[in-house]
Coordinates of C-alpha atoms in Angstrom, one line a residue:
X1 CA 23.5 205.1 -83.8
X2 CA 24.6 201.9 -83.1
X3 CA 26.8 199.5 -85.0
X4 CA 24.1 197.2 -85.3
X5 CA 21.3 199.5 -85.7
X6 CA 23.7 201.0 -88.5
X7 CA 24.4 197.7 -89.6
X8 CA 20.3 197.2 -90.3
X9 CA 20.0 200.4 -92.0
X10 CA 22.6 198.8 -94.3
X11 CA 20.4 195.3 -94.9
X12 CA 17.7 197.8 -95.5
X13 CA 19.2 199.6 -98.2
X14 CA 20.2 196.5 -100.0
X15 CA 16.6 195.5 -99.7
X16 CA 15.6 198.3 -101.5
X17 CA 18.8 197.8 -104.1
X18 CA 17.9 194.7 -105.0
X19 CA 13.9 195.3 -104.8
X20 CA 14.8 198.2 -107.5
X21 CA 16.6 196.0 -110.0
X22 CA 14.7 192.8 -109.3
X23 CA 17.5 190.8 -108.1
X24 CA 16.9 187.9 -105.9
X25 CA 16.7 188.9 -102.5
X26 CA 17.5 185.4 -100.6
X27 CA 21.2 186.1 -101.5
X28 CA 20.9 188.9 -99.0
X29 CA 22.7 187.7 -95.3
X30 CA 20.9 187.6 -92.0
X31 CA 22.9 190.5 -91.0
X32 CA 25.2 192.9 -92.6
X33 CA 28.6 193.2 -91.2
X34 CA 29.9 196.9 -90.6
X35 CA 33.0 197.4 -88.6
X36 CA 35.6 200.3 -87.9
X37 CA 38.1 201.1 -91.0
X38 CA 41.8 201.0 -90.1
X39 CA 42.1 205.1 -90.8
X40 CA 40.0 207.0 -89.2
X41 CA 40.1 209.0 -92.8
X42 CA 38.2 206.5 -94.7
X43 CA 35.3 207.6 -92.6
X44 CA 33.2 206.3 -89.4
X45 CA 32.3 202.6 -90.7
X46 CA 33.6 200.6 -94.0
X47 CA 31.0 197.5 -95.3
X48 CA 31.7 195.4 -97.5
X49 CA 28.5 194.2 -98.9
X50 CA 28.7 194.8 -102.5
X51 CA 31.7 193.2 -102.8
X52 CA 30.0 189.7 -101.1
X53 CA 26.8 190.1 -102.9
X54 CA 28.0 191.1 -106.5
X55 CA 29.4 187.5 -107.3
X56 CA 26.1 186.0 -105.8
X57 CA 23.8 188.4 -107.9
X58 CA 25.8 188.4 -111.4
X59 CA 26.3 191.9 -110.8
X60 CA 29.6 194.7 -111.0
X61 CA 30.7 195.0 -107.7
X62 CA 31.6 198.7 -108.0
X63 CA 28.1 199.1 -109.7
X64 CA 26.5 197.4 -107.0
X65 CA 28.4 199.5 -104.5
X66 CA 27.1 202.9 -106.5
X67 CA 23.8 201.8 -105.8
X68 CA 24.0 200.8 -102.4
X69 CA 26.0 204.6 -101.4
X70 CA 22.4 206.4 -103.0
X71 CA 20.2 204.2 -101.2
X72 CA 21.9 204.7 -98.0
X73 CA 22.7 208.2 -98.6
X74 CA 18.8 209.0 -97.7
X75 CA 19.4 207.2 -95.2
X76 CA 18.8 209.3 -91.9
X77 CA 21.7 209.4 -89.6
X78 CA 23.6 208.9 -92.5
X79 CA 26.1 211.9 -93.6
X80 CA 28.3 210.3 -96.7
X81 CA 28.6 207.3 -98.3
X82 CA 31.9 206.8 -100.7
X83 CA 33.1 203.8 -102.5
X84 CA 36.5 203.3 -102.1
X85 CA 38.4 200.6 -104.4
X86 CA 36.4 197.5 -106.1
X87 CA 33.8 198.3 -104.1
X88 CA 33.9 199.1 -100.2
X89 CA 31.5 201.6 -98.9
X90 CA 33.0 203.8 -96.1
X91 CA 30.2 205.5 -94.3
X92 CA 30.2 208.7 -92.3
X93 CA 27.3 209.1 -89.7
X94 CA 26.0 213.0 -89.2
X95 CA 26.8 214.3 -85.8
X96 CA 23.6 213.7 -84.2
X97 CA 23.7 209.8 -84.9
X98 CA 27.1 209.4 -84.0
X99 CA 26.0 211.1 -80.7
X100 CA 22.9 209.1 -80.0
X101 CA 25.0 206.3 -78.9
X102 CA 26.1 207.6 -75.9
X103 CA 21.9 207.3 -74.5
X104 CA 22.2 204.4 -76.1
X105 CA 24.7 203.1 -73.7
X106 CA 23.3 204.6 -70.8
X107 CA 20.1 203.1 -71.0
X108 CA 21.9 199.6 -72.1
X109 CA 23.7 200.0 -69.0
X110 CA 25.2 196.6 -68.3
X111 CA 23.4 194.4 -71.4
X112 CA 25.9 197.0 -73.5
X113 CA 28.3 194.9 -75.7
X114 CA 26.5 191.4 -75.6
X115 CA 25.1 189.5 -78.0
X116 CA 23.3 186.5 -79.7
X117 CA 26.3 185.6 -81.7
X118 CA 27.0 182.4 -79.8
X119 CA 24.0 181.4 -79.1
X120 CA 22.8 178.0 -79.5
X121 CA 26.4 177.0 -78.6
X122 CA 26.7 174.8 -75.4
X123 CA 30.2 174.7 -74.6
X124 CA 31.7 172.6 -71.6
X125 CA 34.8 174.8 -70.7
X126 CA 37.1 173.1 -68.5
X127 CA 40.2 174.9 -66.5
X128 CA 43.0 175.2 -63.5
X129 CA 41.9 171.2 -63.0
X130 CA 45.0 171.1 -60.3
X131 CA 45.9 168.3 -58.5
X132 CA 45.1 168.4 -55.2
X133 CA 48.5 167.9 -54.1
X134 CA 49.5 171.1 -53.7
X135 CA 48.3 174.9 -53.4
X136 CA 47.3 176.1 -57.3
X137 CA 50.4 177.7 -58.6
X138 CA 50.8 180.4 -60.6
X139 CA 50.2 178.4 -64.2
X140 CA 47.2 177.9 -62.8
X141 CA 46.1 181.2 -61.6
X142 CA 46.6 182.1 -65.0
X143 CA 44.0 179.9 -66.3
X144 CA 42.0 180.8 -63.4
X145 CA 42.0 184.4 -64.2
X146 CA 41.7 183.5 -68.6
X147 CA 39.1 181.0 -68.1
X148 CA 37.1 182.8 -65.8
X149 CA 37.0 185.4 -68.4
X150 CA 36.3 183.2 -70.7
X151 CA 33.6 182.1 -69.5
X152 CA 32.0 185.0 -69.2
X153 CA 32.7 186.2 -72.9
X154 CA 31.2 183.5 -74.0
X155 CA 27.7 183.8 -71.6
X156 CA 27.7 187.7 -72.7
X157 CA 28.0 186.2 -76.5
X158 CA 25.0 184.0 -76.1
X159 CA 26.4 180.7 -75.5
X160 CA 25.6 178.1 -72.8
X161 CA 28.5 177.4 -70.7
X162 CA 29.2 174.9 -68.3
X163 CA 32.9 175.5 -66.1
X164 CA 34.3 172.4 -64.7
X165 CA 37.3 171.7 -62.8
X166 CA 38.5 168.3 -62.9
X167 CA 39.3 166.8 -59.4
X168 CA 42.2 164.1 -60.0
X169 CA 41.4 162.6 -56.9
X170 CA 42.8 158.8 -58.3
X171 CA 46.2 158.0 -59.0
X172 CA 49.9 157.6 -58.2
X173 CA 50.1 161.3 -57.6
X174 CA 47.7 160.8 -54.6
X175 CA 49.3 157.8 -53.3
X176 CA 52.6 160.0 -52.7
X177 CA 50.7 162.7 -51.3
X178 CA 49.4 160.4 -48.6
X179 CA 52.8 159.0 -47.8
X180 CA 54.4 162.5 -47.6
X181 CA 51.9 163.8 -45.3
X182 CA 52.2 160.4 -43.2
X183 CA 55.8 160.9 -43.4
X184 CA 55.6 164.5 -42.2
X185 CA 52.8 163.5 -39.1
X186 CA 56.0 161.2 -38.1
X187 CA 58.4 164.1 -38.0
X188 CA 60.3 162.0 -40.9
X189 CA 61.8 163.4 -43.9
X190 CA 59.3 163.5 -47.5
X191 CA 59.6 160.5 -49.3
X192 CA 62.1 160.7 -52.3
X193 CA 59.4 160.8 -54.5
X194 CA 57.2 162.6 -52.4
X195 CA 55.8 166.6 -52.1
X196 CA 57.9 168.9 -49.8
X197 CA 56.9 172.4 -48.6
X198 CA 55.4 174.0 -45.3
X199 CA 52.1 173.0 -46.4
X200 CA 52.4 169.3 -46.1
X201 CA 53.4 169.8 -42.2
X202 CA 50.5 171.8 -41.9
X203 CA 47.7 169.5 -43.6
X204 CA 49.1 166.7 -41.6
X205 CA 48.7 168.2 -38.6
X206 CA 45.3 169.2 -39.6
X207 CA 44.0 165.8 -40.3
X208 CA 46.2 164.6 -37.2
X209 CA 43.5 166.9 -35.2
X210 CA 40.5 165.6 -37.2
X211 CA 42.5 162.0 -36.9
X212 CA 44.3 161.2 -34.0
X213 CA 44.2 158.1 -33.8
X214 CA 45.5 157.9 -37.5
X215 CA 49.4 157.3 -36.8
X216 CA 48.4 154.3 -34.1
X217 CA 46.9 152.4 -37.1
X218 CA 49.6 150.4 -39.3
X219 CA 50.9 151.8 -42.1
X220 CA 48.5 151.1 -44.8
X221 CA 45.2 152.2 -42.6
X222 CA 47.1 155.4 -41.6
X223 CA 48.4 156.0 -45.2
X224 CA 44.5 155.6 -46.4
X225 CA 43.5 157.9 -43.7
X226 CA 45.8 160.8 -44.8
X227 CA 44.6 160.0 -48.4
X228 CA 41.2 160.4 -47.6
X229 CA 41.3 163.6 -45.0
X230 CA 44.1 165.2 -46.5
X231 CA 42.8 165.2 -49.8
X232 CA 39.3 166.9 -48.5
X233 CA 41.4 169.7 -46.9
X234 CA 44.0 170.5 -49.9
X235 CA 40.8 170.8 -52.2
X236 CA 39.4 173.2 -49.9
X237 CA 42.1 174.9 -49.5
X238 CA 42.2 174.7 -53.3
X239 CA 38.1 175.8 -54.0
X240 CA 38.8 178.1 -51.1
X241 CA 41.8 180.5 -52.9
X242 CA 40.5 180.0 -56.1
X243 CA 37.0 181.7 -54.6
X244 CA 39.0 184.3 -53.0
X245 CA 40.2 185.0 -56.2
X246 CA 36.5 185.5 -57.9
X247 CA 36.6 182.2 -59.5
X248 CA 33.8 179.8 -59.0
X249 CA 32.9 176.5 -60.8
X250 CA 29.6 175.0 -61.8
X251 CA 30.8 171.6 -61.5
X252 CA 34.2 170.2 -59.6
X253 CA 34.1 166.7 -61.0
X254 CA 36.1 163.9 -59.2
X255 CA 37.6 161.5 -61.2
X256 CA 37.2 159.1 -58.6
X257 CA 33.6 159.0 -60.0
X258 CA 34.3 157.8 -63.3
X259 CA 35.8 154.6 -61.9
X260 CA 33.2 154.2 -59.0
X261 CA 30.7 154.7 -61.6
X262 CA 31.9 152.1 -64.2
X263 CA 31.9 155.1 -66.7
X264 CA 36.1 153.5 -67.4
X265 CA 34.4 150.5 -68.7
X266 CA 31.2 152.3 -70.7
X267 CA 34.3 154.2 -72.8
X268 CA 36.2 151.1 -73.3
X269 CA 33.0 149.2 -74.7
X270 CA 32.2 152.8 -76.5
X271 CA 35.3 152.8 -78.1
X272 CA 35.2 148.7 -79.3
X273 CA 31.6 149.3 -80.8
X274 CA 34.2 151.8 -83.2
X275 CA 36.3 149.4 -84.0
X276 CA 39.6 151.3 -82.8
X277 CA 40.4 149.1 -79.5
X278 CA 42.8 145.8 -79.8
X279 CA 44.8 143.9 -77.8
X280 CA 48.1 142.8 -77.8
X281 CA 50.8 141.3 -75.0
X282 CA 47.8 141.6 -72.4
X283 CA 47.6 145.1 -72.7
X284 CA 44.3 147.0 -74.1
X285 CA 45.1 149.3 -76.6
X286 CA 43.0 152.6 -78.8
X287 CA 44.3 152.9 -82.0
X288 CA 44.9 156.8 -82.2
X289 CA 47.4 156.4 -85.1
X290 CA 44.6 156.3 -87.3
X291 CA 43.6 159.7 -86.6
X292 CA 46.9 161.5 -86.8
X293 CA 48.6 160.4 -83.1
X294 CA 52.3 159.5 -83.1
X295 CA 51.4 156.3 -81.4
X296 CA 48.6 154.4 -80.1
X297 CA 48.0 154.7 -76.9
X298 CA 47.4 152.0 -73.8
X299 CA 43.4 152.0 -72.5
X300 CA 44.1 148.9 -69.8
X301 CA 47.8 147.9 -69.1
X302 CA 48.6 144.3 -68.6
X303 CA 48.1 144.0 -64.8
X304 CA 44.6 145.2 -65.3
X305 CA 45.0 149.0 -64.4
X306 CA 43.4 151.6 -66.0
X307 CA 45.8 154.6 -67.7
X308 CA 45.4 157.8 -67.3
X309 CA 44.6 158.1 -71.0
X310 CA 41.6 156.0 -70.2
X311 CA 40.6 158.3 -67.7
X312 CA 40.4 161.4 -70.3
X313 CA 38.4 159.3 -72.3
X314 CA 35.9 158.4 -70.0
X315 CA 35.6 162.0 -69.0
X316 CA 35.2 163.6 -72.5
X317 CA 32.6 161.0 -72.9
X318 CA 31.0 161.9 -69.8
X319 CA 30.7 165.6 -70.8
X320 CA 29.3 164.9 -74.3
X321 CA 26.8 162.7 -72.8
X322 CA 25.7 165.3 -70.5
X323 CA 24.9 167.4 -73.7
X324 CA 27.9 169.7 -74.4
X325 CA 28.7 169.8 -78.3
X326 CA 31.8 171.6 -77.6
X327 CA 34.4 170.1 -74.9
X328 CA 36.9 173.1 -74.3
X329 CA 39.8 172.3 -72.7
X330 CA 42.6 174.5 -71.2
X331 CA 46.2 173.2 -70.4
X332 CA 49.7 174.1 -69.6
X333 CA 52.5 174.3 -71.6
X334 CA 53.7 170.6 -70.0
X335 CA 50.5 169.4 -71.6
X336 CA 51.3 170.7 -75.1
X337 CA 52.0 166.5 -76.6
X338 CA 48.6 165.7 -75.1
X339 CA 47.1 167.6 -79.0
X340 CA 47.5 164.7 -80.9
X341 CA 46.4 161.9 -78.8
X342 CA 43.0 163.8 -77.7
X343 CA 42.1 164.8 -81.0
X344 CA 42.6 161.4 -82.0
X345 CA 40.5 159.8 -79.0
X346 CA 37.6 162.4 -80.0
X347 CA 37.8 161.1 -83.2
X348 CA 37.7 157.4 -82.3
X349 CA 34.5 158.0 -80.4
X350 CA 32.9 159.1 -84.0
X351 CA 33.1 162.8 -83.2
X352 CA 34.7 165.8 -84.9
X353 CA 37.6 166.7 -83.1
X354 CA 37.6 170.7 -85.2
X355 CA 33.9 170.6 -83.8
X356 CA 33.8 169.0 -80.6
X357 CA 37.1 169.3 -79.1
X358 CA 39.0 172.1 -78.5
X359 CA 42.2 172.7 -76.4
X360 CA 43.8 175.3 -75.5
X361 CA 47.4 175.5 -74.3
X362 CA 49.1 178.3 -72.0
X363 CA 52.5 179.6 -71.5
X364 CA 54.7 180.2 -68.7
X365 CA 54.2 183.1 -66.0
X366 CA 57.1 184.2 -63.7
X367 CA 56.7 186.5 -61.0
X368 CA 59.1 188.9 -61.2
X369 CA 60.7 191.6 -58.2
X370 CA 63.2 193.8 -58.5
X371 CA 64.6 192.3 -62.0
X372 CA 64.7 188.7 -61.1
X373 CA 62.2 186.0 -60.9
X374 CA 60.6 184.9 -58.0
X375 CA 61.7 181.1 -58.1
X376 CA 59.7 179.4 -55.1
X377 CA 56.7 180.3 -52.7
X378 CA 57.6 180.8 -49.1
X379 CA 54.8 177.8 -48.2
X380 CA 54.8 175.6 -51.3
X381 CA 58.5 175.5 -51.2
X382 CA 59.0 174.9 -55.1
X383 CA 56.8 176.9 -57.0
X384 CA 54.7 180.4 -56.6
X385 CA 51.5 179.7 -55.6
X386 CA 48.1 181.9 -56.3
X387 CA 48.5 183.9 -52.7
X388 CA 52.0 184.5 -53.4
X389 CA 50.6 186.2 -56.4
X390 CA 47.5 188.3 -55.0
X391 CA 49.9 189.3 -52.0
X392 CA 52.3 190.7 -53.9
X393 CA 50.2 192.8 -56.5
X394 CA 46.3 191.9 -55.3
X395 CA 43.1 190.0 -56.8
X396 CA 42.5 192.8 -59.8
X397 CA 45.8 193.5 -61.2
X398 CA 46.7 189.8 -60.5
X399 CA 43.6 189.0 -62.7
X400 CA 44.1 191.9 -65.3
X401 CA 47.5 191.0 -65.6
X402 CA 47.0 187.6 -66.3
X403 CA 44.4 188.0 -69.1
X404 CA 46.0 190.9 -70.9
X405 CA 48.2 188.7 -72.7
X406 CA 47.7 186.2 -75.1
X407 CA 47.8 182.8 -73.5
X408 CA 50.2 181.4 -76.0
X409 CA 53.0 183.8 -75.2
X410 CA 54.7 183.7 -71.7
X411 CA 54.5 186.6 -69.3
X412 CA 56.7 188.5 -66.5
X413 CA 54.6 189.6 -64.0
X414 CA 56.5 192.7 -62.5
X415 CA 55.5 193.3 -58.9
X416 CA 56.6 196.6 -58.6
X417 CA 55.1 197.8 -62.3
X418 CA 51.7 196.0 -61.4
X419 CA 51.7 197.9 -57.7
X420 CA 52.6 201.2 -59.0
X421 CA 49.6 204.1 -59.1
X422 CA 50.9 205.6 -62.4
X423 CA 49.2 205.5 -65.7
X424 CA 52.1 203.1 -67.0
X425 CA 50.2 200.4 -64.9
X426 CA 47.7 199.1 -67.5
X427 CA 44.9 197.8 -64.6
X428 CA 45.6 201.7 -62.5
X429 CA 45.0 203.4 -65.8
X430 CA 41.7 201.5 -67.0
X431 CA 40.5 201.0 -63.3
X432 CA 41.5 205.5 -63.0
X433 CA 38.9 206.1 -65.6
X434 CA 36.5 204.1 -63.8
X435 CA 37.2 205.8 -60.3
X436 CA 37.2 209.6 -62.9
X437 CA 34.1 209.2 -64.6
X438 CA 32.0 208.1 -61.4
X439 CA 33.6 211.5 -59.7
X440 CA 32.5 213.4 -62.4
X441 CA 28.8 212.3 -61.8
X442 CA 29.1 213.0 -58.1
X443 CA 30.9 216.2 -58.5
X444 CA 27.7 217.1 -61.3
X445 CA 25.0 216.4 -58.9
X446 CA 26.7 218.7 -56.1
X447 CA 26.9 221.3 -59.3
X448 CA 22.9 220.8 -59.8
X449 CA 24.2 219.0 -63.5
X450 CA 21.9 215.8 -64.5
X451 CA 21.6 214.3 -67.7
X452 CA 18.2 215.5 -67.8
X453 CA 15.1 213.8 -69.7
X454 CA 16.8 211.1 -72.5
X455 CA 14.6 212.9 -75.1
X456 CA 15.8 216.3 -74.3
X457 CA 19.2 214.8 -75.0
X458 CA 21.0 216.6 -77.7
X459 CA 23.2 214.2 -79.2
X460 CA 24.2 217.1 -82.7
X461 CA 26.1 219.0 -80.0
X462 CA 29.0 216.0 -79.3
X463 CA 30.6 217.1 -82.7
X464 CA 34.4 217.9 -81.1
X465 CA 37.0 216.0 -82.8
X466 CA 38.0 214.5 -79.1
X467 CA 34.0 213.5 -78.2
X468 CA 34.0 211.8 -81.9
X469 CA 36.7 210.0 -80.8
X470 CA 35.5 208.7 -77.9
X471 CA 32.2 208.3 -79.7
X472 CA 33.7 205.8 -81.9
X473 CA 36.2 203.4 -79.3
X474 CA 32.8 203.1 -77.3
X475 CA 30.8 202.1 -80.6
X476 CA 33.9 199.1 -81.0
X477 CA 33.0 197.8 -77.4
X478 CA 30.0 195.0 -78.5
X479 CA 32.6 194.1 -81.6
X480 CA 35.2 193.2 -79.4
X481 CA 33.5 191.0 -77.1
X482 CA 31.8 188.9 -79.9
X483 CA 35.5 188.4 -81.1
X484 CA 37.1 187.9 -78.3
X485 CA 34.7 184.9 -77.1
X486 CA 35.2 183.9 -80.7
X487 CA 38.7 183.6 -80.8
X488 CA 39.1 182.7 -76.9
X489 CA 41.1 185.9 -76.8
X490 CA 40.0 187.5 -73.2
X491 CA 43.4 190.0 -73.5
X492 CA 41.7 191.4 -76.5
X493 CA 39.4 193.5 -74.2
X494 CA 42.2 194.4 -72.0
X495 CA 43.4 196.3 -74.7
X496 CA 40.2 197.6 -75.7
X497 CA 39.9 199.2 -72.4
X498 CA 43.2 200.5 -72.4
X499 CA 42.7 202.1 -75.9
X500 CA 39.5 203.8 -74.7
X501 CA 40.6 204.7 -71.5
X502 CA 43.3 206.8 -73.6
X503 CA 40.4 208.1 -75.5
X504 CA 38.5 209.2 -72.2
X505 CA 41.3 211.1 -70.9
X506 CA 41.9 213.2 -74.4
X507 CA 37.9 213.9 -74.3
X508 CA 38.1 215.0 -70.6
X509 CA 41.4 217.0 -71.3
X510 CA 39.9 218.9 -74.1
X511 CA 36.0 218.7 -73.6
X512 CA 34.9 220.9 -70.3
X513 CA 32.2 218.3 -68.7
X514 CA 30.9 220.7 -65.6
X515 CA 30.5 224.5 -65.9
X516 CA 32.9 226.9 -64.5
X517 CA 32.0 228.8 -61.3
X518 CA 28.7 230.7 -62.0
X519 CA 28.4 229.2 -65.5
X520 CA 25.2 228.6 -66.3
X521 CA 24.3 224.6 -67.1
X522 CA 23.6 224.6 -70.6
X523 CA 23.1 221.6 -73.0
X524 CA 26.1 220.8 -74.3
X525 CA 27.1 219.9 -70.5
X526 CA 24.4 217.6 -70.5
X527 CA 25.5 215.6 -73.6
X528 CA 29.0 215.5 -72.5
X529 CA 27.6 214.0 -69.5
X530 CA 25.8 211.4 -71.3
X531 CA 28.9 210.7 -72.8
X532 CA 30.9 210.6 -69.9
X533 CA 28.0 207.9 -67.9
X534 CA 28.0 205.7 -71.2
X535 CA 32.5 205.6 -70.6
X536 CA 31.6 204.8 -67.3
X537 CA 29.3 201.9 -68.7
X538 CA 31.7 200.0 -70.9
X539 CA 34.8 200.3 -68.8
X540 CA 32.6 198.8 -66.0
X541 CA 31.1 196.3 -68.5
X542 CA 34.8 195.5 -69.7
X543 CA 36.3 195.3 -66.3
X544 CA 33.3 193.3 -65.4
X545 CA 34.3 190.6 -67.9
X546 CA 38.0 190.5 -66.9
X547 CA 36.6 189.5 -63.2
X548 CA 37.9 193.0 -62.6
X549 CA 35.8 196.1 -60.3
X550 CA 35.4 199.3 -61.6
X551 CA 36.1 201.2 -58.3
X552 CA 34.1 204.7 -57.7
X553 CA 37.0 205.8 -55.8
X554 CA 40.4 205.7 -56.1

């Protein structure tokens, strides 16, 4: 049984509870929520339904409770119900229902562990977003291995999702570029405030080859032609890693666009129609301090420029208009005083900020070897870069690694921990399991050991302590995912396929899956198989979401 086919035997009995004492059944939820209790001791499944329905219904929650435990103890499936407390039912299943979830699983195969739960939702969810100044570095691999994931809990939840990466193709930042790779085409030394590193030479040469007439123009044609080519190749050098890396985006949106397009000038009218824009000493101004900012902020500076700021309003407009109702934003550490002054400018276009807007900031990531940080890429010159990363430890740890943590706490990436084949390498020990349970299907078949018919399956037979176990981390797998696109916590199921990996090696220890020599293949080798596949399921189904494989061999 699953947990939300045990979760509708649960509304079922509280149809019948409140059918039986004429209570009004519209106070009933769409769904009943059952989840694991904390010790294993209080039983297979706690609900708290009584307690959430007795305030709603006039009735004693305890009482309510009593009533609930009789209905569902007829239940089938259904071993014990007791009431624990004011009123919490903790539920035991019989040994057959807890066992039917391994065919369950199976059969699921890779639909196991989504959901409707988002659905309805359509969420813009923008990430990495770097410059294209410069290789990604390894900030942004982190959001390019957390978003990624992201993304895909929140697909496998239901939700429509749109990924963008924001090409800041406009600015200052690009105007130094230009004159840096100019500078290097000349053989001079990078402008003071200009970008340094092998790969300038190198791009410069490249457009010198594309170019080469460029450097007999004068300055300000040649500068415009290194802005234009070198650009082109330092995003595709950019898309081009970040693909290597399993990362691809829907949409890769130049801001370049906003101001060819006029959208600069749709927010600024947008924004007066509000009533929130002034002016003052030539300057145009968006008065965020009426929504919480520390100051307001300049739209249009006095020379006739457009800020920055104006930029990121005419791009969160842009992605409402197209029909997101969430923008989802994810930013470094660096970015952390940017809070205030988007939540504000969401709230000066009329919108909710809590429901429209939501950012999310990440910590720091150092690469670390031999005890010390890895300061400064080879190529880049000043920071690590992505391919500093994946050649050091590869694309799956790199990518497990970066998601098993929270995003708000920084990380130490050690390169000799994340390189190791030991079980203290949390990617080798989820990623062992995979490689284990597909060798125990291929060593079954040599053995003349299927799974047999699905209704021959004999699910009463799984009633070892260790296959219970196991039985019960798989069951948690759809419950995880739901709240870990929920909270925008990918780590969470990093750690849920560490925990059952743990499980799946104290079932194999202690459960014999093949027969012995001459041993006759009976039953209860077929159900452990069953239960073996359906491990083999959710770690591929968890890795899967991690932008992690599930290898067959390792």
């Amino acid at each position: 049984m699953t947990p939300a086919e045990l979760a509708e035997v649960v509304l079922s009995a509280a149809h019948a509870v409140f059918t039986d004492r004429g209570l009004d059944r519209s106070a009933l939820p769409e769904r009943a929520a059952v989840e694991r209790p904390r010790n294993p001791e209080h039983g297979d499944y706690a609900s708290t339904l009584a307690l959430q329905l007795a305030k709603k219904v006039g009735q004693p929650p305890r009482e309510l409770a009593t009533a609930l435990a009789e209905q569902l103890g007829r239940a089938p499936g259904i071993k014990s119900v007791e009431i624990a407390g004011p009123g919490f039912l903790n539920i035991r299943l019989d040994a057959a229902a807890a066992g039917l979830l391994a065919r369950s699983i199976v059969q699921a195969g890779a639909e196991y562990g989504r959901s409707d739960r988002l659905a309805g939702e359509r969420i813009n969810l923008e990430f990495v977003s770097a410059n294209p100044t410069g290789p990604v570095h390894i900030g942004g691999v982190r959001w390019a291995a957390v978003g990624d994931a992201l993304a895909r809990l929140l697909r496998a939840t239901g939700a429509e999702v749109g990924t963008e990466y924001y090409f800041n193709d406009a600015g200052s930042q690009i105007d130094r570029f230009a004159r840096s790779l100019l500078a290097a085409a000349k053989g001079e030394p990078a402008p003071e405030d200009g970008y340094g590193g092998a790969y300038i030479a190198e791009i410069a040469a490249e457009v010198l080859t594309r170019r080469p007439e460029a450097l007999g123009l004068d300055d300000a044609a040649a500068q415009e032609v290194f802005r234009v080519e070198g650009v082109e190749l330092m995003f595709a050098e950019i898309r081009s890693s970040l693909r290597d890396f399993g990362v691809e985006f829907d949409t890769y949106f130049n801001e370049k666009s906003l101001h060819d397009r006029g959208e600069l000038d749709e927010a600024l009218n947008r924004l007066r129609e509000q009533g929130h824009v002034y002016e003052t000493d030539g300057a145009v101004w968006l008065r965020t301090t009426d929504f919480g900012d520390d100051k307001d902020r300049v739209l249009r500076k006095s020379n006739g420029e457009w800020t920055y700021f104006a930029a990121d309003c005419a791009y969160y407009l842009d992605k409402r208009n197209r029909g997101f109702e969430r923008v989802v934003i994810m930013l470094g550490a660096d970015h952390h005083g940017y809070l205030g002054r988007m939540r504000a400018m969401s709230a000066c276009f009329g919108d909710d900020p809590a429901r429209n807007l939501e950012i999310l900031i990440g910590q720091l990531v150092n690469l670390v070897r031999d005890g010390a940080p890895v300061r400064m890429s080879k190529r880049a010159g000043t920071v690590v870069t992505l391919e500093d990363l994946v050649d050091a430890i590869g694309v799956d740890a790199s990518r497990y690694a970066l998601a098993r943590y929270s995003s708000d706490s920084m990380i130490d990436i050690d390169v000799e921990l994340w390189t190791r084949a030991t079980r203290d390498n949390p990617v080798y020990y989820v990623q062992y399991v995979a490689a284990r349970t597909a060798s125990v299907g291929r060593n079954a078949a040599e053995v003349g050991l299927t799974r047999g018919d699905a209704e021959a399956f004999r699910p009463e037979l799984l009633d070892h302590e260790k296959e219970n176990e196991l039985l019960k981390a798989l069951a948690q797998f759809p419950a995880v995912v739901a709240t870990a696109a929920e909270l925008r916590e990918p780590h969470r199921v990093a750690r849920y396929l560490e925990d059952l990996s743990g499980a799946y090696h104290r079932f194999y220890d202690s459960c014999r899956i093949l027969p012995r020599g001459d041993e006759e293949v009976t039953d209860l080798h077929r159900a452990r198989l069953w239960l073996n596949d359906a491990t083999r399921t959710v770690i591929a189904n968890g890795l899967r979401l991690l932008g992690v494989s599930a290898p067959e061999r390792m």
